[in-house]
C-alpha atoms as one frame of an Amber mdcrd trajectory, in Angstrom:
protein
 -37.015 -22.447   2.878 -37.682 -19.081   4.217 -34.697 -18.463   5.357 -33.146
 -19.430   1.336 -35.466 -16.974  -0.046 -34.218 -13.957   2.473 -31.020 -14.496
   1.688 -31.102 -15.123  -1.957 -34.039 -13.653  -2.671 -36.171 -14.042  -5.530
 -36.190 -13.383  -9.392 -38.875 -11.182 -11.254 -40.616 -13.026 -13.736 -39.848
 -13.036 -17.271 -42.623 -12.741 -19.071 -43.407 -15.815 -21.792 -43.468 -13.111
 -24.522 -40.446 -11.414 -24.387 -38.563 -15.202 -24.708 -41.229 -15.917 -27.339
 -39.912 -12.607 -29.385 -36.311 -13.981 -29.435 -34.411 -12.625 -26.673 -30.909
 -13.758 -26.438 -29.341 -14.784 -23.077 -27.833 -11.321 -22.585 -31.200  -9.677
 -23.336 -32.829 -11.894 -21.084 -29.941 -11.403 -17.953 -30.635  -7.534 -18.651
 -34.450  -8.467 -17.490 -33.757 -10.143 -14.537 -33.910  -7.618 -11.634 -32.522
  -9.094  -7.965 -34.593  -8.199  -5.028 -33.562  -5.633  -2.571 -32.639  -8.259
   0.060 -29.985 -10.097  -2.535 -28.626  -6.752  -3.470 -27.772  -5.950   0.622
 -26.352  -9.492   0.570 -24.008  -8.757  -2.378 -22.681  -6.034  -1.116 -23.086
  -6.458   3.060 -19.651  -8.519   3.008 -17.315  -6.007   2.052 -16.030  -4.641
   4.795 -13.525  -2.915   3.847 -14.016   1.297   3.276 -12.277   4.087   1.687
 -10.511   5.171   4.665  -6.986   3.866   3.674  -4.876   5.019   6.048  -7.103
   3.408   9.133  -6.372   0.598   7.076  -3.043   1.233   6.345  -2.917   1.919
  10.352  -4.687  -1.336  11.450  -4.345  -4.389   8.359  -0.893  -5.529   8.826
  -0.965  -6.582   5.063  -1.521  -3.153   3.851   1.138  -1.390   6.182   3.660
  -3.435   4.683   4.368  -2.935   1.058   3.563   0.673   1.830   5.812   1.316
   4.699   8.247  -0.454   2.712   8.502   1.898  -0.117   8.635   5.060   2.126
  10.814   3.858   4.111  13.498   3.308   1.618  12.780   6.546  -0.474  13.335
   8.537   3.027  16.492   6.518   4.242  17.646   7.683   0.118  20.882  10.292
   0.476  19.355  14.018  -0.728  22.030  16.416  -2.488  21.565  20.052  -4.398
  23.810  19.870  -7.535  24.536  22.239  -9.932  22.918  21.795 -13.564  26.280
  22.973 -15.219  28.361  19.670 -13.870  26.362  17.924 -11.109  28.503  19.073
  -8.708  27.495  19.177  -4.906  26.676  22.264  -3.138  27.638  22.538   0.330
  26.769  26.183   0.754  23.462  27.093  -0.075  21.861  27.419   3.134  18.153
  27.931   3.044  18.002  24.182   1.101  20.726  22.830   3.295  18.125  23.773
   6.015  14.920  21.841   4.287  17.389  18.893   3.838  17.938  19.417   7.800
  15.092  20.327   9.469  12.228  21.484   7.085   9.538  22.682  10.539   9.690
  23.264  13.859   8.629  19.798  14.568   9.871  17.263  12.140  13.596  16.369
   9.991  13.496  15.789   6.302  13.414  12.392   6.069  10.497  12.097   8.650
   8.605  14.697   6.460   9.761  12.393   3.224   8.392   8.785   4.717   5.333
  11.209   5.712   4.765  12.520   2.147   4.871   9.136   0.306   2.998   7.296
   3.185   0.135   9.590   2.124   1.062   9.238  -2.009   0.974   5.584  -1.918
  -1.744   4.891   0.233  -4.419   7.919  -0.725  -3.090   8.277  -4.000  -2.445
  12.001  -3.309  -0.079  13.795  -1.262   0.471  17.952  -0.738   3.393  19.915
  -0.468   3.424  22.981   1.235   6.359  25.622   1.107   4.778  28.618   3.922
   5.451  31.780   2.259   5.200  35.550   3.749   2.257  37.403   2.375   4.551
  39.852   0.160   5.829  37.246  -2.303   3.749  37.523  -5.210   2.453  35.467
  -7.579   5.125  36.084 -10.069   7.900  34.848  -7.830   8.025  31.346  -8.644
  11.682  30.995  -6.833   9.652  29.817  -4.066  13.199  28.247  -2.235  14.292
  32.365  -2.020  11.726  32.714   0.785  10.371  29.878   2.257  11.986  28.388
   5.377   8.857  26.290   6.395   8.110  23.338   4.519   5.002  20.603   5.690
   3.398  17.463   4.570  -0.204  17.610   4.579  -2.611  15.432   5.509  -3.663
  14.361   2.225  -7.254  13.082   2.979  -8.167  16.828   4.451  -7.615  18.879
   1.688 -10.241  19.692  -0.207  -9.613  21.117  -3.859 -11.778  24.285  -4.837
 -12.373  25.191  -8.460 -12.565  28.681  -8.961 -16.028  28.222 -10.263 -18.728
  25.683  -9.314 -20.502  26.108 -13.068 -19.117  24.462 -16.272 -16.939  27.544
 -16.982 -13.893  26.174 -15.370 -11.082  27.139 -18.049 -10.127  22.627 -18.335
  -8.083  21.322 -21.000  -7.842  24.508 -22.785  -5.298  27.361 -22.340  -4.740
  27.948 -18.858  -2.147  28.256 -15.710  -3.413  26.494 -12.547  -4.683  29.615
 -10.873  -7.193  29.719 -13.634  -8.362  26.293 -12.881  -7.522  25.985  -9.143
  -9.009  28.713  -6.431  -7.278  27.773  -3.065  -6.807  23.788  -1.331  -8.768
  24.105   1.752  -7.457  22.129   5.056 -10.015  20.757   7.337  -8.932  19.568
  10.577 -10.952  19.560  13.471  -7.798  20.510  15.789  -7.466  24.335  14.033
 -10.507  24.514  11.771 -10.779  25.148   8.240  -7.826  26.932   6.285  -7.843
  28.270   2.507  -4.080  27.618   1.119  -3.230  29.640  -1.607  -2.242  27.518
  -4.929   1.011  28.796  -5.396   2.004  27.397  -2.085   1.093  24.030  -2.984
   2.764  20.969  -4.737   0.050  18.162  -5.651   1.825  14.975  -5.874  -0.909
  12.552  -7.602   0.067   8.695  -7.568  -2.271   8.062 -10.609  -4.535   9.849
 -12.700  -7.112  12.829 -11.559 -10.386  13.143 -11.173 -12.191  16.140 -13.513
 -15.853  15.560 -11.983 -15.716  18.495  -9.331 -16.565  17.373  -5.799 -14.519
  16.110  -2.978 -12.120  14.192  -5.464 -11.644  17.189  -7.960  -7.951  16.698
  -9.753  -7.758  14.051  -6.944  -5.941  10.384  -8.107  -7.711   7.445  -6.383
  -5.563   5.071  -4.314  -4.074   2.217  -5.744  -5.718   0.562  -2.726  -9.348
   0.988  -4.411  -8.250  -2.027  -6.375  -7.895  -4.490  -3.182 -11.215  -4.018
  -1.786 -11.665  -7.799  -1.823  -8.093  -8.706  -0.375  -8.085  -6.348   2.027
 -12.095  -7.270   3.217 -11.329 -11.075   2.977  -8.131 -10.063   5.452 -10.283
  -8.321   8.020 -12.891 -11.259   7.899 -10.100 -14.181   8.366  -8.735 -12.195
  11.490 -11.991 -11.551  12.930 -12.771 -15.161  12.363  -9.508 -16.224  13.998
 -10.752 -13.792  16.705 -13.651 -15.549  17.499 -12.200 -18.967  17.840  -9.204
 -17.327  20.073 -11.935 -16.113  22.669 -14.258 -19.187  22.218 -17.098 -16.597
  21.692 -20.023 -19.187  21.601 -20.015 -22.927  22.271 -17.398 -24.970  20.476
 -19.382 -28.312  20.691 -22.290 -30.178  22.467 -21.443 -32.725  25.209 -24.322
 -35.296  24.044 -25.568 -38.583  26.701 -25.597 -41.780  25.422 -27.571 -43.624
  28.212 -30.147 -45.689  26.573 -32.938 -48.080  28.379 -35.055 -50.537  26.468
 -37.184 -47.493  24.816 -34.327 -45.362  23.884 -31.795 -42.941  24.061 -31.684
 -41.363  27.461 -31.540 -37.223  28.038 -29.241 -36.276  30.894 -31.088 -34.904
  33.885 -30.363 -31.424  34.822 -28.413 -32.654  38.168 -26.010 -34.949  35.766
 -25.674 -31.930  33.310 -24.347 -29.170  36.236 -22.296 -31.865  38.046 -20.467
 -32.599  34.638 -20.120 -28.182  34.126 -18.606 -28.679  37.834 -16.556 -31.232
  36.987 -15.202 -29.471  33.926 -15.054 -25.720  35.101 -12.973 -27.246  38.020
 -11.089 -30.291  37.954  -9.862 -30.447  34.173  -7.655 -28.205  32.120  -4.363
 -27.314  31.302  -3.824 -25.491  34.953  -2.163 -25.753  37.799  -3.643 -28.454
  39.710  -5.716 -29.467  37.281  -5.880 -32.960  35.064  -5.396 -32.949  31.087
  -8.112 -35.799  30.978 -11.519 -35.951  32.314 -13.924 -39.432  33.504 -17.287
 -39.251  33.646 -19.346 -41.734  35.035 -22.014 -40.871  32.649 -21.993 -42.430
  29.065 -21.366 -39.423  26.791 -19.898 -38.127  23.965 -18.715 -34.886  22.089
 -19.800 -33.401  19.247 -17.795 -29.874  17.948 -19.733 -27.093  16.224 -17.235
 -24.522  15.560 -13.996 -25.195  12.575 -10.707 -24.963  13.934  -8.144 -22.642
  12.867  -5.952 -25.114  10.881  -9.576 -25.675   9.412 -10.437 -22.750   7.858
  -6.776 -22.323   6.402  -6.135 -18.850   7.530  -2.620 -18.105   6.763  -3.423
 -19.465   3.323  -5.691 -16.785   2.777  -3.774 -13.984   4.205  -0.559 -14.810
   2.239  -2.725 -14.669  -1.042  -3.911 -11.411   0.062  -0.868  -9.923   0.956
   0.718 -10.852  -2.380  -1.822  -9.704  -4.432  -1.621  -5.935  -2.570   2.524
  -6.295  -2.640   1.729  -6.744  -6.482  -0.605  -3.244  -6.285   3.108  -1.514
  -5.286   5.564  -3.741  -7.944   6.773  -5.899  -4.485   7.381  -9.168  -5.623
   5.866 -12.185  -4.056   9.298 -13.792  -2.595   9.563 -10.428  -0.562   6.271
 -10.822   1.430   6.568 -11.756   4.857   5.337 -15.284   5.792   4.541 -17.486
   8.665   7.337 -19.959   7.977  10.216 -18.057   7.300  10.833 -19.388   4.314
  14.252 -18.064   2.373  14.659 -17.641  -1.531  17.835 -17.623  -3.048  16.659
 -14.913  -5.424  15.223 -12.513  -2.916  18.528 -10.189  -3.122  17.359  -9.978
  -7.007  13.850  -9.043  -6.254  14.733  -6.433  -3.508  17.040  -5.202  -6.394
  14.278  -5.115  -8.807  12.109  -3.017  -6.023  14.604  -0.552  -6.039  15.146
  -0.296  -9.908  11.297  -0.410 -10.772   9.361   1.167  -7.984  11.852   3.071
  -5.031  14.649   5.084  -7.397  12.333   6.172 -10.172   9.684   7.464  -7.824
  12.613   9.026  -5.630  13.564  10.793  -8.893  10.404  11.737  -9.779   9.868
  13.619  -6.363  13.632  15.756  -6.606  12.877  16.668  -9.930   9.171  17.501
  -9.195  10.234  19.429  -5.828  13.018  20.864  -8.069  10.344  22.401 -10.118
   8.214  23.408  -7.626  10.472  25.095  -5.327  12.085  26.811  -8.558  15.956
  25.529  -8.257  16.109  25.247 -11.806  15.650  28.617 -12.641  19.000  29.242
 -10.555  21.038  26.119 -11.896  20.566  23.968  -9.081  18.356  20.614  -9.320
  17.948  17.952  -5.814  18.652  14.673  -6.163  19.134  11.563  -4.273  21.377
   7.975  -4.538  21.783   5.032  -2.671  24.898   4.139  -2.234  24.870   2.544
   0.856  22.272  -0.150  -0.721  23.422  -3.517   0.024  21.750  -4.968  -2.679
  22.617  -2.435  -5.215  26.206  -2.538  -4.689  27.031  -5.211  -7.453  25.331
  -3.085  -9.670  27.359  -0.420  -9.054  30.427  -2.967  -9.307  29.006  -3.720
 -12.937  28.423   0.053 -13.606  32.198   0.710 -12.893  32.893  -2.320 -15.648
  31.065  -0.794 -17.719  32.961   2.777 -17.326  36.399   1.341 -17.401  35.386
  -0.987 -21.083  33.828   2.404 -22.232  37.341   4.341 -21.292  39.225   1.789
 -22.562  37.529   1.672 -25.564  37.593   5.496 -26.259  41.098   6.100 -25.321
  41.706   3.518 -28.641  39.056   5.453 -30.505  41.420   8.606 -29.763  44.834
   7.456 -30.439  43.358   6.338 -33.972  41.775   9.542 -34.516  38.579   8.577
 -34.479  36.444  10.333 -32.066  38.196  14.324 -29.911  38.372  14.566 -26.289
  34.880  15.949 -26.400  33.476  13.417 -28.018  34.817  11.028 -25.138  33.511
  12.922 -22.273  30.040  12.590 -24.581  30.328   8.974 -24.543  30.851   9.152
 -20.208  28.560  11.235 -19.375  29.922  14.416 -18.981  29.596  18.159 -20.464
  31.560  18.971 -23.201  34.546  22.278 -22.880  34.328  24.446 -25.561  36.441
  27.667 -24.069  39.798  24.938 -24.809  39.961  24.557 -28.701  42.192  21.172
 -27.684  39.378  18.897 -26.357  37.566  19.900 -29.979  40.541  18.448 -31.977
  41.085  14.514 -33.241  45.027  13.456 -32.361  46.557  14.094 -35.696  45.765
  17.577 -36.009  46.928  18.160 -32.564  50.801  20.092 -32.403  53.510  18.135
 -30.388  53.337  20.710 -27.864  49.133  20.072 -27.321  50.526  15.924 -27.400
  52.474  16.807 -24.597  50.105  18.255 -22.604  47.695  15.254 -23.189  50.655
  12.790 -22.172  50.963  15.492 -19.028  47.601  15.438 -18.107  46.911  11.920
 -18.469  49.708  10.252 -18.068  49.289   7.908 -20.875  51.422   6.827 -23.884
  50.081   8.670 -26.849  51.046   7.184 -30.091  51.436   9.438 -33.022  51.041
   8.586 -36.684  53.522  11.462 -37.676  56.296   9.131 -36.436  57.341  10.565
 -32.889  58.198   8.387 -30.165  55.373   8.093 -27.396  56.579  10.385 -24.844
  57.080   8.366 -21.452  55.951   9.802 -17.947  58.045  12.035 -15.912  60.456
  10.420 -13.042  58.413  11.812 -10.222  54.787  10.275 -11.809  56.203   6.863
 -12.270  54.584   4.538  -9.753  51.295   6.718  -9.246
């Protein structure tokens, strides 16, 4: 009974008045206060902490939907376009050389995995472009003059307000300097280091934090959410553990020698010759017999579950969905103990990539684009995945869909419906408007700009005016 009350501990007593004045149950649970002992208990089996990437380091259930999203981003193909026609540009060397080898001691897709390891499991990752002490404030074409680019470690940095009062300039008109002193790294390899803010992209997974402290404009992890997954996963290996290294006895070899009185205890003698007997004659080694005779009457009772028991994979497979769920992973995709196959699994990977890997890809070129300040020179960084097994019928489909819409606008045209400008608008393209020709519908075009069209696209161009469709020349038949 003692041992009941420590662990549950007991209730305070309601006084008979306050029910007697008509309390509802609510009012009544707001009463009740737990003792001290029952509020350790609640909160004594939660084992995991906030340090997510130990955990991300250690619980292979946490690693995996993590490293699985990084991984892909950083294996994406990373281009500089131009704005004007999202053309590739091969000659722009100081982004050619982030996309190469952004430090001394890493390549860009190491420093990419790197960046969204820390996004998705801290919630918070921070991009630093190094820049020489003469670029000012007012130069935000950070790319000019910045050859040194670095991931860092997201749960160091410390964000300082430029002031520790209530006069901090939020949600009112301000630019980040305003709001934002310097990020302060804290490692205890090099010591403390003030970053100034114009050197630093924060890439925030959710929403911030405003209460200033260590998580000031800080997103929490998405991991906060699986405290109880991720604790029950550490207690079902640790349990699994313990039966692996038979810490403790796993049973009680009992006598059942009985005289006219009674049961019979062994005597010490019978109890070490039967250890003997055990420790050396039986097992599953060499020389050694899977089955053991005793000439004393006994019998075996176990004490400790087994693992098939306590249903262990059960448990971890439920856990590991529910944090593949925290990252948009779908449950079919999550490892598991007996290899099982789904015939839709090429569809979910597909769906990974269209919800969770692609749009957060995008969201880091065009965020980096910004930050680095490409855009202010016509240039934007972006990434595709065209080597995607799984993605390659939709890009089959995509095609279809081109071809229908070209087919479908070249009809458009030769009815005069719709200019050559308005079908590049309908695929995707920028319209000309230095060539008065793409601006015109068919029938107002001359028979010398009809020629040119048949020229240029070597198509049969009908024309309502009555002259025959001109046909290709000899040398472009059969192209």
């Amino acid at each position: 009974m003692n041992i009941i009350k420590k662990i549950f501990g007991t209730k305070s007593v309601i006084k008979s008045d306050e029910v007697d004045k008509g309390k509802t149950t609510s009012d009544i649970k707001d009463i009740v206060r737990w003792s001290p002992e029952y509020i350790d208990l609640l909160t004594a089996p939660l084992v995991a902490g906030s340090n997510y990437l130990e955990l991300f380091k250690s619980v292979p259930e946490v690693f995996w939907p993590i490293d699985y999203i990084a991984s892909r981003i950083a294996g994406a193909h990373f281009e500089l376009k131009r704005a004007k026609d999202d053309s590739i540009v091969w000659t722009n060397k100081p982004i050619n050389a982030l996309l190469s080898k952004p430090n001394c001691i890493m390549g860009w897709r190491e420093l990419i995995y790197q960046h969204h390891i820390y996004k998705l499991c801290t919630g918070n990752a921070f991009f630093r472009a190094v820049l020489p002490d003469t670029v000012t404030d007012s130069d935000t074409r950070i790319w000019r003059w910045c050859s040194n680019y670095w991931s860092l470690p997201a749960d160091k940095i410390r964000i300082q307000p430029t002031n520790t009062g209530c006069s901090i300039p939020l949600f009112g008109i301000a630019s980040r300097e305003d709001i934002i002193s310097y990020y302060r790294l804290d490692m205890a390899l090099r010591g403390a280091m003030d970053i100034p803010v114009m050197q630093i992209w924060h890439d925030r997974d959710g929403s911030a934090e405003y209460e200033s402290g260590t998580m000031f404009l800080k997103s929490k992890s998405r991991l906060s959410s699986m405290n109880k997954p991720i604790s029950n996963l550490i207690a079902v290996y640790e349990a699994r553990n313990v039966i692996y290294v038979k810490r403790g006895a796993i049973g009680f070899i009992v006598g059942q020698k009985q005289d006219p009185t009674g049961s019979v205890a062994l005597t010490s003698s019978e109890k070490d010759n039967l250890r003997k007997e055990l420790n050396t004659k039986y097992g599953v080694g060499e020389n050694q017999s899977p089955y053991g005779i005793s000439d004393v009457p006994v019998s075996f009772v176990r004490t400790n579950l087994s693992i098939s028991e306590l249903q262990p994979f059960d448990e971890t497979l439920a856990d590991a969905i529910a944090i593949a769920g925290a990252y948009g992973i779908p449950s079919v995709l999550v490892p598991r103990k007996d290899q099982s196959t789904f015939s839709n699994q090429a569809t979910a990977e597909k769906s990974v990539y269209c919800g969770m890997v692609i749009p957060m890809a995008k969201r880091f070129c065009a965020d980096l684009t910004s930050f680095l300040g490409l855009d202010q020179d016509g240039y934007y960084l972006d990434c595709n995945f065209s080597d995607v097994d799984c993605l390659q019928q939709g890009l089959k489909e995509a095609e279809e869909v081109k071809k229908l819409v070209n087919e479908r606008c070249s009809a458009q045209f030769d009815k005069g419906l719709i200019t050559l400008n308005d079908w590049r608008a309908q695929i995707h393209e920028s319209q000309i408007e230095d060539i008065e020709l793409f601006g015109k519908l068919k029938f107002q075009m001359t028979d010398e700009e009809i020629e040119i069209i048949n020229r240029v696209f070597n198509t049969k161009i009908s024309d309502d005016n009555g002259r025959k469709n001109q046909e290709p020349d000899v040398q472009d038949k059969g192209k």
